Structure formats: structure tokens, C-alpha cells
Amino acid sequence: MNERNSQPTAAMIVIGDEVLSGRTREGNAWRLAGVMTEIGVSLREIRVIADDRAAIVEAVNALRARFDHVFTSGGIGPTHDDITADSIAAAFGVKIDVRDDARAILTAHYKAGELNESRLRMARIPDGATLIRNPVSQAPGFTIGNVHVMAGVPEIFAAMLEEIRPTLKGGAPLLSWSIRVEAPEGELATPLGAVAARHPDVSFGSYPFYRSVAGSTLVARAQDRSALEAAVADLRAALKGLGIERYEETPPG
Amino acid sequence: MNERNSQPTAAMIVIGDEVLSGRTREGNAWRLAGVMTEIGVSLREIRVIADDRAAIVEAVNALRARFDHVFTSGGIGPTHDDITADSIAAAFGVKIDVRDDARAILTAHYKAGELNESRLRMARIPDGATLIRNPVSQAPGFTIGNVHVMAGVPEIFAAMLEEIRPTLKGGAPLLSWSIRVEAPEGELATPLGAVAARHPDVSFGSYPFYRSVAGSTLVARAQDRSALEAAVADLRAALKGLGIERYEETPPG
């Protein structure tokens, strides 16, 4: 879509059998999506894959070639099923081992005797990566190339995302203007399509809801505010043409 | 993983800009994941992609070649941004047009004059597809080859999934046994890894949590109940070896 061309792009890879089995309702991708929208990065794809080395390597290599940023969550803890760091190293074709700077963070955090062999696995960092600080439980994430490798535990994922957020450069944020109409989208579709055709620099979505009344939330999105205002004025006229005068608007904040 | 080899496989494609922008927290994939686990189908990948024809064609063709079933949600309504049906037809290289059986469903549902051109788009069905009944708002989904195309509105997605559920053949369901331990996973990781190595036909996961105490939920999964019981007994012994006698178990229901 047009309006996104001037924004950097991103993809997310969620690594975790527990999401694919339905055990866990994934929330990190949703959080990332909100942050990307705020900073003006266009999130183009989310993939949820298993804790499987071949699947991780394939997804990382496919997406890092295609998008400006790739974010991963999950699989960087101390247990035998935490294979993300090693898989990322394999995807980049670099070596991985316990690294001194990461080990120093863990040594400072744990009491004597607590830093066992399993926990030390969390200091395995691929060659050439930069650490991402973890203010919650210390074990770091890392950035290698355009891939940001973060924890799956929601509190830690959120904290790591805030750590790297200042380093992520966005384009002009997408402004979004919502109109909540108590009319089924089948009634709105034809004039909405016509308005959309007249404003190719604005992206329109329609999200039906079913409560006591059938309704639709129409959303117009653009980076340029005046284009957005013109498009929404046109849309209001189209609603009026349908005899619809009652709706709720949410302009960009 | 071993235990999944005897189950059919599946992937899900969520089509929707509103998920990628963070506007909507996706729930259909989570619902599908739960149903697949219940019926013994191994969900291997979830992809969230934009309302973009090229992206839909690519994802559908990549995943239908690799998995036994592909489920899609979103983009089959009446508005200009509903491009899923046409994109699926393009992926399969078949024609698409308003089909009589689908039109008949809509004609029966709408009052005279309500079935406008936009709503009639919901009767566009690719050649060779079978309709999926929509008990909520009538406009049907469809199955073509191994791809099941369903609505994005959660109530409709759920109803369509129930419609096709009896046609989906599963393998032996994966039994899951959870043990909730008030000990950080870094303490459990070494013995857990050893138990996992002794039971290659059982899959083990560890999901840390942070409340007033640091804890971990350990999950063992297998299709074979006696293998699972033996693995869990071994795990209990390992916990005892760590001096941990307090934990909560959730055996398969």
C-alpha cells in the first residue's frame, strides 16, 4: 500500500510450541505491533513457529532478507528447549559461545553457586552480536545484523523492546481516523469503495461488529494529515448520502 | 518432534492489516490452536500477513504445499479491502465468479433490495471450491484443495470452524501433563534436560513465570499415555533430587 512506502518495514518471529498448542495466548506480537505503529515502522508479517532449529533458520533468513527489521521472541532461557540463540547463529553462519560480557552480567546477578551450567547457556551469544539489556532478570537478548532476539516472557519482552526502541528509526507515523457506524458493512461497502478510489494515498479498512445492532468501524490511515482530513470529509459525505447521520469518530490522538 | 509424526499437520494464515497495526488483538489463531490440539492435528505455523494479494498468494502456496491443512481467516466480506477469495483463486490458478449456490444463500438471507453489488461479492467462489456454512451471517466460506477459507470476525470464524471440524481427521491427541513448580527454571534446567534425554518420545517444555515467587511450569507432552506417565515419574524423582517436594500437577483431562 502506498502510504507505507516511506516507512521502514519489520517482521516478527514468535518462537514457541506453547503458542502453537494453544496453551499460551500470544501477546508479544500485539505489543510489538502497537510500538511499531507509534514509531512509524510498518510491521508487515508475523510468524509463529515451533522450537525447531530448521524452522527458525528458515524463517530468520527469509524475513531478514526482506524487511528492515526482524524481531524474535522466545527460546533464550536456560532449558534444553531454548535453542533460539544457536539457531540464529546458524542462520547467520557465525560461531556461538559463552561470551565474556554476557557472562559478566550473569555473574554479577547470581549468588555464588547459582550460576550453573544451564544458566550459563544464557550467555551464549553469536559472534558479532550486540547485547540487549534485560532489566527484569538480567539474561540479555542480542541484536545481530537486522535481527533483534528477545525473550518470550511478556514482561521481559516488553522491557527489552523499550531498551532498543530509541535505536529504531521510524518514518512519519501512520495517522488513523476511525468512524464507528451502526450500519452493516454491506450497506457501506459501495460508497466506501468509491471514497477509497478517490483517495489512493489513504488506506481504508472496514471492521464489522455484531452487538445489539450490526455496525462497522471504518478506519482511514495515512501519513499525511491533510490527505486524511480530506478523505474523512469525503467519507462523511458518503455516509450522509446513505442517510446515516449518527456515528462516532476517533480522530488521530 | 517425534511425538507429532503420526498427526496430520496444519498452518494458519491470518489476513489483516488491523492485526499488523496493533488495532486488533488476534484471537482466531489461538482458538484454532486449541481445536487442533483437541482433535490431534499438529499446528506447525501461524502467519499474519497484510491485505495484499501478492502476500496472500505467496503464503497460501508456500503453506499448502507443506502442510496437510491450511486455514485462513479474514478478508471475505463485502468491502473493497476484502480480497482473500480472489487471491486464493489466483494462488490455485482457477477462475472465480459469483456462484449460484452461494448467491442463493445470500438471496434467501437478505430482504428485497438489500443484496447490493457489494454484498454479492461475498458469493464470489473459486472454481472447484466447496462452501463452508456460516450460521451467523450466512455469507459462506469455502474449502479449496487443502485450504479452508474462513471469516475474520471471531464469532463467524468460530462457527465456521465448528462446521468443518467433523471433516478434519486427527491423529492420536497429544496428552499434556503440567507441573507448576515454585523454582526458577535455571535451577530445574539441568535435571529437566536429563529427563528429556531419557524420554525421547515425550516432548518437554518449561515456561517460567514471575509472581511473588519465581516459578516454572514444566509441561510433558506425548500421544502415548504410559510413556507420558513414566516420563513424569522420572521428572518427579528429578525434582525430589533438587529438594523440591512442593508443586502442582495438572495431568491430562
PDB file of N, CA and C in Angstrom, chain B residues 33-94:
ATOM      1  N   ALA B  33      -5.717 -23.098  17.425  1.00  0.00           N
ATOM      2  CA  ALA B  33      -4.678 -23.893  18.083  1.00  0.00           C
ATOM      3  C   ALA B  33      -5.295 -24.848  19.103  1.00  0.00           C
ATOM      4  N   GLY B  34      -6.257 -24.351  19.875  1.00  0.00           N
ATOM      5  CA  GLY B  34      -6.912 -25.194  20.871  1.00  0.00           C
ATOM      6  C   GLY B  34      -7.684 -26.336  20.228  1.00  0.00           C
ATOM      7  N   VAL B  35      -8.406 -26.044  19.152  1.00  0.00           N
ATOM      8  CA  VAL B  35      -9.196 -27.086  18.477  1.00  0.00           C
ATOM      9  C   VAL B  35      -8.268 -28.126  17.847  1.00  0.00           C
ATOM     10  N   MET B  36      -7.195 -27.675  17.224  1.00  0.00           N
ATOM     11  CA  MET B  36      -6.255 -28.621  16.601  1.00  0.00           C
ATOM     12  C   MET B  36      -5.668 -29.575  17.642  1.00  0.00           C
ATOM     13  N   THR B  37      -5.314 -29.022  18.798  1.00  0.00           N
ATOM     14  CA  THR B  37      -4.781 -29.864  19.868  1.00  0.00           C
ATOM     15  C   THR B  37      -5.829 -30.895  20.296  1.00  0.00           C
ATOM     16  N   GLU B  38      -7.080 -30.455  20.418  1.00  0.00           N
ATOM     17  CA  GLU B  38      -8.150 -31.374  20.810  1.00  0.00           C
ATOM     18  C   GLU B  38      -8.343 -32.526  19.831  1.00  0.00           C
ATOM     19  N   ILE B  39      -8.286 -32.228  18.533  1.00  0.00           N
ATOM     20  CA  ILE B  39      -8.597 -33.267  17.543  1.00  0.00           C
ATOM     21  C   ILE B  39      -7.354 -34.016  17.060  1.00  0.00           C
ATOM     22  N   GLY B  40      -6.180 -33.631  17.554  1.00  0.00           N
ATOM     23  CA  GLY B  40      -4.983 -34.388  17.181  1.00  0.00           C
ATOM     24  C   GLY B  40      -4.381 -33.973  15.848  1.00  0.00           C
ATOM     25  N   VAL B  41      -4.464 -32.693  15.526  1.00  0.00           N
ATOM     26  CA  VAL B  41      -3.772 -32.147  14.355  1.00  0.00           C
ATOM     27  C   VAL B  41      -2.657 -31.235  14.879  1.00  0.00           C
ATOM     28  N   SER B  42      -1.491 -31.348  14.292  1.00  0.00           N
ATOM     29  CA  SER B  42      -0.337 -30.588  14.783  1.00  0.00           C
ATOM     30  C   SER B  42      -0.229 -29.253  14.042  1.00  0.00           C
ATOM     31  N   LEU B  43      -0.582 -28.177  14.722  1.00  0.00           N
ATOM     32  CA  LEU B  43      -0.458 -26.843  14.117  1.00  0.00           C
ATOM     33  C   LEU B  43       1.015 -26.448  14.143  1.00  0.00           C
ATOM     34  N   ARG B  44       1.601 -26.219  12.978  1.00  0.00           N
ATOM     35  CA  ARG B  44       3.056 -26.041  12.892  1.00  0.00           C
ATOM     36  C   ARG B  44       3.467 -24.601  12.632  1.00  0.00           C
ATOM     37  N   GLU B  45       2.563 -23.788  12.109  1.00  0.00           N
ATOM     38  CA  GLU B  45       2.945 -22.405  11.808  1.00  0.00           C
ATOM     39  C   GLU B  45       1.711 -21.524  11.731  1.00  0.00           C
ATOM     40  N   ILE B  46       1.867 -20.286  12.190  1.00  0.00           N
ATOM     41  CA  ILE B  46       0.840 -19.261  12.031  1.00  0.00           C
ATOM     42  C   ILE B  46       1.515 -18.079  11.345  1.00  0.00           C
ATOM     43  N   ARG B  47       0.908 -17.564  10.298  1.00  0.00           N
ATOM     44  CA  ARG B  47       1.435 -16.348   9.672  1.00  0.00           C
ATOM     45  C   ARG B  47       0.364 -15.281   9.660  1.00  0.00           C
ATOM     46  N   VAL B  48       0.728 -14.092  10.087  1.00  0.00           N
ATOM     47  CA  VAL B  48      -0.158 -12.938   9.968  1.00  0.00           C
ATOM     48  C   VAL B  48       0.392 -12.075   8.842  1.00  0.00           C
ATOM     49  N   ILE B  49      -0.427 -11.817   7.840  1.00  0.00           N
ATOM     50  CA  ILE B  49       0.034 -11.045   6.679  1.00  0.00           C
ATOM     51  C   ILE B  49      -0.962  -9.932   6.375  1.00  0.00           C
ATOM     52  N   ALA B  50      -0.555  -9.003   5.507  1.00  0.00           N
ATOM     53  CA  ALA B  50      -1.384  -7.850   5.168  1.00  0.00           C
ATOM     54  C   ALA B  50      -2.469  -8.223   4.157  1.00  0.00           C
ATOM     55  N   ASP B  51      -3.448  -7.347   4.011  1.00  0.00           N
ATOM     56  CA  ASP B  51      -4.470  -7.472   2.962  1.00  0.00           C
ATOM     57  C   ASP B  51      -3.815  -7.120   1.634  1.00  0.00           C
ATOM     58  N   ASP B  52      -3.007  -8.022   1.130  1.00  0.00           N
ATOM     59  CA  ASP B  52      -2.183  -7.723  -0.037  1.00  0.00           C
ATOM     60  C   ASP B  52      -2.144  -8.983  -0.894  1.00  0.00           C
ATOM     61  N   ARG B  53      -2.576  -8.844  -2.143  1.00  0.00           N
ATOM     62  CA  ARG B  53      -2.750 -10.027  -2.984  1.00  0.00           C
ATOM     63  C   ARG B  53      -1.475 -10.862  -3.110  1.00  0.00           C
ATOM     64  N   ALA B  54      -0.351 -10.194  -3.393  1.00  0.00           N
ATOM     65  CA  ALA B  54       0.897 -10.943  -3.577  1.00  0.00           C
ATOM     66  C   ALA B  54       1.280 -11.693  -2.303  1.00  0.00           C
ATOM     67  N   ALA B  55       1.079 -11.047  -1.156  1.00  0.00           N
ATOM     68  CA  ALA B  55       1.431 -11.685   0.120  1.00  0.00           C
ATOM     69  C   ALA B  55       0.531 -12.897   0.378  1.00  0.00           C
ATOM     70  N   ILE B  56      -0.750 -12.779   0.033  1.00  0.00           N
ATOM     71  CA  ILE B  56      -1.682 -13.896   0.253  1.00  0.00           C
ATOM     72  C   ILE B  56      -1.327 -15.073  -0.652  1.00  0.00           C
ATOM     73  N   VAL B  57      -1.102 -14.775  -1.933  1.00  0.00           N
ATOM     74  CA  VAL B  57      -0.764 -15.844  -2.891  1.00  0.00           C
ATOM     75  C   VAL B  57       0.496 -16.578  -2.441  1.00  0.00           C
ATOM     76  N   GLU B  58       1.493 -15.816  -2.033  1.00  0.00           N
ATOM     77  CA  GLU B  58       2.760 -16.440  -1.646  1.00  0.00           C
ATOM     78  C   GLU B  58       2.597 -17.327  -0.409  1.00  0.00           C
ATOM     79  N   ALA B  59       1.901 -16.798   0.593  1.00  0.00           N
ATOM     80  CA  ALA B  59       1.746 -17.573   1.832  1.00  0.00           C
ATOM     81  C   ALA B  59       0.910 -18.829   1.598  1.00  0.00           C
ATOM     82  N   VAL B  60      -0.176 -18.698   0.849  1.00  0.00           N
ATOM     83  CA  VAL B  60      -1.045 -19.851   0.595  1.00  0.00           C
ATOM     84  C   VAL B  60      -0.270 -20.940  -0.153  1.00  0.00           C
ATOM     85  N   ASN B  61       0.456 -20.545  -1.185  1.00  0.00           N
ATOM     86  CA  ASN B  61       1.165 -21.562  -1.961  1.00  0.00           C
ATOM     87  C   ASN B  61       2.319 -22.187  -1.185  1.00  0.00           C
ATOM     88  N   ALA B  62       2.996 -21.387  -0.365  1.00  0.00           N
ATOM     89  CA  ALA B  62       4.090 -21.962   0.432  1.00  0.00           C
ATOM     90  C   ALA B  62       3.551 -22.968   1.445  1.00  0.00           C
ATOM     91  N   LEU B  63       2.456 -22.632   2.096  1.00  0.00           N
ATOM     92  CA  LEU B  63       1.997 -23.460   3.215  1.00  0.00           C
ATOM     93  C   LEU B  63       1.134 -24.636   2.772  1.00  0.00           C
ATOM     94  N   ARG B  64       0.366 -24.487   1.702  1.00  0.00           N
ATOM     95  CA  ARG B  64      -0.472 -25.625   1.281  1.00  0.00           C
ATOM     96  C   ARG B  64       0.375 -26.762   0.713  1.00  0.00           C
ATOM     97  N   ALA B  65       1.569 -26.413   0.234  1.00  0.00           N
ATOM     98  CA  ALA B  65       2.460 -27.464  -0.269  1.00  0.00           C
ATOM     99  C   ALA B  65       3.109 -28.224   0.886  1.00  0.00           C
ATOM    100  N   ARG B  66       3.197 -27.592   2.026  1.00  0.00           N
ATOM    101  CA  ARG B  66       3.989 -28.151   3.110  1.00  0.00           C
ATOM    102  C   ARG B  66       3.171 -28.845   4.190  1.00  0.00           C
ATOM    103  N   PHE B  67       1.915 -28.430   4.359  1.00  0.00           N
ATOM    104  CA  PHE B  67       1.113 -28.957   5.462  1.00  0.00           C
ATOM    105  C   PHE B  67      -0.172 -29.618   4.951  1.00  0.00           C
ATOM    106  N   ASP B  68      -0.742 -30.491   5.788  1.00  0.00           N
ATOM    107  CA  ASP B  68      -1.958 -31.197   5.376  1.00  0.00           C
ATOM    108  C   ASP B  68      -3.156 -30.273   5.274  1.00  0.00           C
ATOM    109  N   HIS B  69      -3.235 -29.296   6.167  1.00  0.00           N
ATOM    110  CA  HIS B  69      -4.335 -28.338   6.136  1.00  0.00           C
ATOM    111  C   HIS B  69      -3.801 -26.925   6.275  1.00  0.00           C
ATOM    112  N   VAL B  70      -4.459 -25.992   5.577  1.00  0.00           N
ATOM    113  CA  VAL B  70      -4.181 -24.570   5.779  1.00  0.00           C
ATOM    114  C   VAL B  70      -5.521 -23.893   6.074  1.00  0.00           C
ATOM    115  N   PHE B  71      -5.550 -23.105   7.128  1.00  0.00           N
ATOM    116  CA  PHE B  71      -6.752 -22.363   7.495  1.00  0.00           C
ATOM    117  C   PHE B  71      -6.450 -20.878   7.307  1.00  0.00           C
ATOM    118  N   THR B  72      -7.389 -20.143   6.687  1.00  0.00           N
ATOM    119  CA  THR B  72      -7.198 -18.695   6.621  1.00  0.00           C
ATOM    120  C   THR B  72      -8.352 -18.014   7.346  1.00  0.00           C
ATOM    121  N   SER B  73      -8.068 -16.824   7.879  1.00  0.00           N
ATOM    122  CA  SER B  73      -9.152 -16.007   8.428  1.00  0.00           C
ATOM    123  C   SER B  73      -9.001 -14.596   7.902  1.00  0.00           C
ATOM    124  N   GLY B  74     -10.152 -13.990   7.574  1.00  0.00           N
ATOM    125  CA  GLY B  74     -10.151 -12.584   7.206  1.00  0.00           C
ATOM    126  C   GLY B  74     -10.269 -12.320   5.718  1.00  0.00           C
ATOM    127  N   GLY B  75     -10.865 -11.170   5.397  1.00  0.00           N
ATOM    128  CA  GLY B  75     -10.866 -10.679   4.018  1.00  0.00           C
ATOM    129  C   GLY B  75     -11.913 -11.274   3.105  1.00  0.00           C
ATOM    130  N   ILE B  76     -13.014 -11.834   3.661  1.00  0.00           N
ATOM    131  CA  ILE B  76     -14.042 -12.366   2.767  1.00  0.00           C
ATOM    132  C   ILE B  76     -15.366 -11.618   2.908  1.00  0.00           C
ATOM    133  N   GLY B  77     -15.328 -10.371   3.368  1.00  0.00           N
ATOM    134  CA  GLY B  77     -16.538  -9.559   3.473  1.00  0.00           C
ATOM    135  C   GLY B  77     -16.845  -8.809   2.187  1.00  0.00           C
ATOM    136  N   PRO B  78     -17.710  -7.803   2.286  1.00  0.00           N
ATOM    137  CA  PRO B  78     -18.198  -7.104   1.091  1.00  0.00           C
ATOM    138  C   PRO B  78     -17.395  -5.868   0.685  1.00  0.00           C
ATOM    139  N   THR B  79     -16.412  -5.426   1.477  1.00  0.00           N
ATOM    140  CA  THR B  79     -15.785  -4.137   1.166  1.00  0.00           C
ATOM    141  C   THR B  79     -14.573  -4.294   0.235  1.00  0.00           C
ATOM    142  N   HIS B  80     -14.100  -3.144  -0.258  1.00  0.00           N
ATOM    143  CA  HIS B  80     -13.036  -3.121  -1.281  1.00  0.00           C
ATOM    144  C   HIS B  80     -11.748  -3.776  -0.792  1.00  0.00           C
ATOM    145  N   ASP B  81     -11.551  -3.794   0.539  1.00  0.00           N
ATOM    146  CA  ASP B  81     -10.316  -4.391   1.057  1.00  0.00           C
ATOM    147  C   ASP B  81     -10.459  -5.893   1.304  1.00  0.00           C
ATOM    148  N   ASP B  82     -11.585  -6.479   0.946  1.00  0.00           N
ATOM    149  CA  ASP B  82     -11.794  -7.928   1.097  1.00  0.00           C
ATOM    150  C   ASP B  82     -11.355  -8.632  -0.177  1.00  0.00           C
ATOM    151  N   ILE B  83     -10.099  -9.027  -0.219  1.00  0.00           N
ATOM    152  CA  ILE B  83      -9.526  -9.559  -1.456  1.00  0.00           C
ATOM    153  C   ILE B  83      -9.077 -11.005  -1.309  1.00  0.00           C
ATOM    154  N   THR B  84      -9.495 -11.645  -0.203  1.00  0.00           N
ATOM    155  CA  THR B  84      -8.990 -13.004   0.035  1.00  0.00           C
ATOM    156  C   THR B  84      -9.464 -14.002  -1.015  1.00  0.00           C
ATOM    157  N   ALA B  85     -10.771 -14.026  -1.332  1.00  0.00           N
ATOM    158  CA  ALA B  85     -11.286 -15.053  -2.249  1.00  0.00           C
ATOM    159  C   ALA B  85     -10.595 -14.955  -3.613  1.00  0.00           C
ATOM    160  N   ASP B  86     -10.478 -13.725  -4.135  1.00  0.00           N
ATOM    161  CA  ASP B  86      -9.811 -13.555  -5.430  1.00  0.00           C
ATOM    162  C   ASP B  86      -8.336 -13.956  -5.357  1.00  0.00           C
ATOM    163  N   SER B  87      -7.695 -13.665  -4.223  1.00  0.00           N
ATOM    164  CA  SER B  87      -6.275 -14.012  -4.079  1.00  0.00           C
ATOM    165  C   SER B  87      -6.079 -15.526  -3.988  1.00  0.00           C
ATOM    166  N   ILE B  88      -7.024 -16.210  -3.325  1.00  0.00           N
ATOM    167  CA  ILE B  88      -6.941 -17.675  -3.227  1.00  0.00           C
ATOM    168  C   ILE B  88      -7.111 -18.294  -4.615  1.00  0.00           C
ATOM    169  N   ALA B  89      -8.075 -17.763  -5.388  1.00  0.00           N
ATOM    170  CA  ALA B  89      -8.264 -18.259  -6.756  1.00  0.00           C
ATOM    171  C   ALA B  89      -6.972 -18.082  -7.550  1.00  0.00           C
ATOM    172  N   ALA B  90      -6.323 -16.929  -7.385  1.00  0.00           N
ATOM    173  CA  ALA B  90      -5.053 -16.689  -8.092  1.00  0.00           C
ATOM    174  C   ALA B  90      -3.987 -17.680  -7.641  1.00  0.00           C
ATOM    175  N   ALA B  91      -3.952 -17.974  -6.350  1.00  0.00           N
ATOM    176  CA  ALA B  91      -2.952 -18.926  -5.834  1.00  0.00           C
ATOM    177  C   ALA B  91      -3.132 -20.309  -6.459  1.00  0.00           C
ATOM    178  N   PHE B  92      -4.406 -20.701  -6.656  1.00  0.00           N
ATOM    179  CA  PHE B  92      -4.686 -22.013  -7.242  1.00  0.00           C
ATOM    180  C   PHE B  92      -4.723 -21.969  -8.772  1.00  0.00           C
ATOM    181  N   GLY B  93      -4.652 -20.767  -9.345  1.00  0.00           N
ATOM    182  CA  GLY B  93      -4.736 -20.656 -10.806  1.00  0.00           C
ATOM    183  C   GLY B  93      -6.082 -21.063 -11.361  1.00  0.00           C
ATOM    184  N   VAL B  94      -7.164 -20.767 -10.617  1.00  0.00           N
ATOM    185  CA  VAL B  94      -8.518 -21.106 -11.103  1.00  0.00           C
ATOM    186  C   VAL B  94      -9.334 -19.831 -11.244  1.00  0.00           C
TER     187      VAL B  94
END
